[in-house]
């Protein structure tokens, strides 16, 4: 099956495919099924990103890297050729700040990108300092799904400010479909039109997400925009 979205489904840098590590995929069998389904859509490389949320998902290199090894081995055995890698989706909180300040090993995408997310409730009060410190430590921060933080929706300037500070923005493809509601969809489109989006991600957790991604294609104009060279996933 070759999807009409084929041109935008090549490299993914945001998903929850390591079994049992977070609120994503539960079993190796399911992980392999999703990797196969994503492969059928056109994805050749998947960089999966388990949540790191202190107290809830206590992940780090010690849990993520062995889980990646196990999934790679299972994929190999199943004859799957999709390239698999892992980083993490860090909640930007005190714990993350302590890792950064303590110069702990952070899990990167391509050696330099760090995927971070904000709380869905409120903006981290010291986000400017954290982004600045990340840059000073040689990392390139990527903010996951900026369109999903409702408390920012009134403020397009905020996103411009992040962009100017060198924070890259990653929109969820599911947002473009309207999966999270029309307000989130509108914000995603607005960010795209403003030229502020650097990456797209599936943020795949479960089959309902997969069904949307593999369902009817996004509209042709939107696909052309995503395939038009502004999105940097293919550098990964
Ligand atoms: Fe995520």
Coordinates of C-alpha atoms in Angstrom, one line a residue, residues 20-172:
X20 CA 6.0 -0.7 28.6
X21 CA 8.1 2.4 29.1
X22 CA 5.4 5.0 29.1
X23 CA 1.7 5.5 28.0
X24 CA 2.5 4.3 24.5
X25 CA 2.8 0.8 23.2
X26 CA 2.4 -2.0 25.7
X27 CA 3.9 -5.1 24.0
X28 CA 6.6 -6.0 21.5
X29 CA 4.0 -7.5 19.3
X30 CA 2.1 -4.2 19.1
X31 CA 5.4 -2.3 18.5
X32 CA 6.2 -4.5 15.6
X33 CA 2.7 -4.1 14.2
X34 CA 3.0 -0.3 14.3
X35 CA 6.4 -0.4 12.8
X36 CA 5.0 -2.5 9.9
X37 CA 2.0 -0.2 9.5
X38 CA 4.2 2.9 9.5
X39 CA 6.5 1.3 7.0
X40 CA 3.5 0.6 4.8
X41 CA 2.8 4.4 4.9
X42 CA 6.3 5.2 3.7
X43 CA 8.4 5.6 6.8
X44 CA 11.9 4.2 6.5
X45 CA 13.3 5.6 9.8
X46 CA 11.6 5.9 13.2
X47 CA 13.3 7.7 16.1
X48 CA 11.1 6.8 19.0
X49 CA 10.9 9.1 22.0
X50 CA 9.6 7.6 25.3
X51 CA 8.4 10.2 27.9
X52 CA 10.8 11.1 30.7
X53 CA 8.5 12.5 33.5
X54 CA 9.9 12.2 36.9
X55 CA 7.6 10.3 39.3
X56 CA 5.5 9.0 36.4
X57 CA 7.8 7.7 33.7
X58 CA 11.2 7.4 35.3
X59 CA 13.0 6.7 32.1
X60 CA 16.6 7.5 31.2
X61 CA 19.4 6.0 29.1
X62 CA 19.3 3.0 31.5
X63 CA 15.7 2.0 30.5
X64 CA 15.5 3.4 26.9
X65 CA 18.7 2.1 25.3
X66 CA 18.2 -1.6 26.4
X67 CA 14.6 -1.4 25.3
X68 CA 15.7 -0.1 21.9
X69 CA 18.2 -3.0 21.6
X70 CA 15.4 -5.4 22.4
X71 CA 13.1 -3.9 19.9
X72 CA 15.7 -3.8 17.2
X73 CA 16.5 -7.5 17.8
X74 CA 12.8 -8.4 17.6
X75 CA 12.4 -6.3 14.4
X76 CA 15.4 -8.0 12.8
X77 CA 14.0 -11.4 13.7
X78 CA 10.6 -10.4 12.2
X79 CA 12.4 -9.4 8.9
X80 CA 11.6 -5.7 9.3
X81 CA 14.0 -3.4 7.6
X82 CA 12.8 0.0 9.0
X83 CA 15.7 1.9 10.7
X84 CA 15.0 2.2 14.4
X85 CA 16.5 4.7 16.8
X86 CA 15.5 6.2 20.1
X87 CA 15.8 9.5 22.0
X88 CA 13.3 10.8 24.5
X89 CA 10.6 13.4 25.1
X90 CA 11.6 15.3 28.1
X91 CA 9.0 17.1 30.2
X92 CA 10.5 20.5 30.9
X93 CA 10.4 20.5 34.7
X94 CA 12.7 20.7 37.7
X95 CA 13.9 17.2 37.1
X96 CA 14.9 18.0 33.5
X97 CA 16.7 21.1 34.7
X98 CA 18.6 19.1 37.3
X99 CA 19.7 16.7 34.5
X100 CA 20.9 19.6 32.4
X101 CA 22.6 21.4 35.2
X102 CA 24.2 18.2 36.4
X103 CA 25.5 17.5 32.9
X104 CA 23.8 14.1 32.9
X105 CA 23.8 12.3 29.5
X106 CA 20.7 13.4 27.6
X107 CA 19.2 11.4 24.8
X108 CA 19.5 13.2 21.5
X109 CA 18.0 12.9 18.1
X110 CA 20.9 12.9 15.6
X111 CA 23.4 13.8 18.3
X112 CA 22.3 17.4 18.8
X113 CA 18.5 17.7 19.0
X114 CA 16.6 17.4 22.3
X115 CA 12.9 16.9 22.2
X116 CA 11.1 18.7 25.1
X117 CA 7.5 19.2 26.0
X118 CA 5.8 21.7 28.2
X119 CA 3.1 20.8 30.8
X120 CA -0.4 21.0 29.3
X121 CA -1.5 23.1 32.3
X122 CA 1.0 26.0 32.4
X123 CA 4.1 27.4 30.8
X124 CA 7.3 26.5 32.7
X125 CA 8.1 29.8 34.4
X126 CA 11.9 29.6 33.6
X127 CA 11.6 28.2 30.0
X128 CA 13.8 31.0 28.7
X129 CA 16.7 30.0 31.0
X130 CA 16.3 26.3 30.3
X131 CA 16.3 26.9 26.5
X132 CA 19.3 29.2 26.9
X133 CA 21.2 26.6 29.0
X134 CA 20.4 23.9 26.5
X135 CA 21.9 26.0 23.7
X136 CA 24.9 26.8 25.8
X137 CA 25.5 23.1 26.4
X138 CA 25.5 22.5 22.6
X139 CA 22.1 21.1 22.2
X140 CA 19.4 22.1 19.7
X141 CA 16.0 22.1 21.5
X142 CA 12.9 21.0 19.7
X143 CA 9.5 21.8 21.3
X144 CA 7.1 19.0 20.8
X145 CA 3.5 19.8 19.6
X146 CA 3.5 23.6 20.3
X147 CA 0.0 23.7 18.9
X148 CA -1.3 21.6 21.8
X149 CA -0.7 24.0 24.6
X150 CA -4.0 25.8 24.9
X151 CA -2.6 28.5 27.2
X152 CA -0.4 29.7 24.3
X153 CA -3.1 29.9 21.7
X154 CA -3.8 33.6 22.1
X155 CA -0.1 34.5 21.6
X156 CA 1.5 33.9 18.2
X157 CA 4.3 36.2 19.3
X158 CA 5.3 33.6 21.8
X159 CA 6.1 31.1 19.1
X160 CA 8.0 33.8 17.1
X161 CA 10.0 34.5 20.2
X162 CA 10.9 30.8 20.6
X163 CA 11.8 30.6 16.9
X164 CA 14.1 33.6 17.2
X165 CA 15.7 32.0 20.3
X166 CA 16.6 29.0 18.1
X167 CA 14.0 26.6 19.5
X168 CA 12.6 24.5 16.7
X169 CA 9.0 23.6 16.6
X170 CA 7.6 20.1 15.9
X171 CA 3.9 19.8 15.0
X172 CA 2.0 16.6 15.3

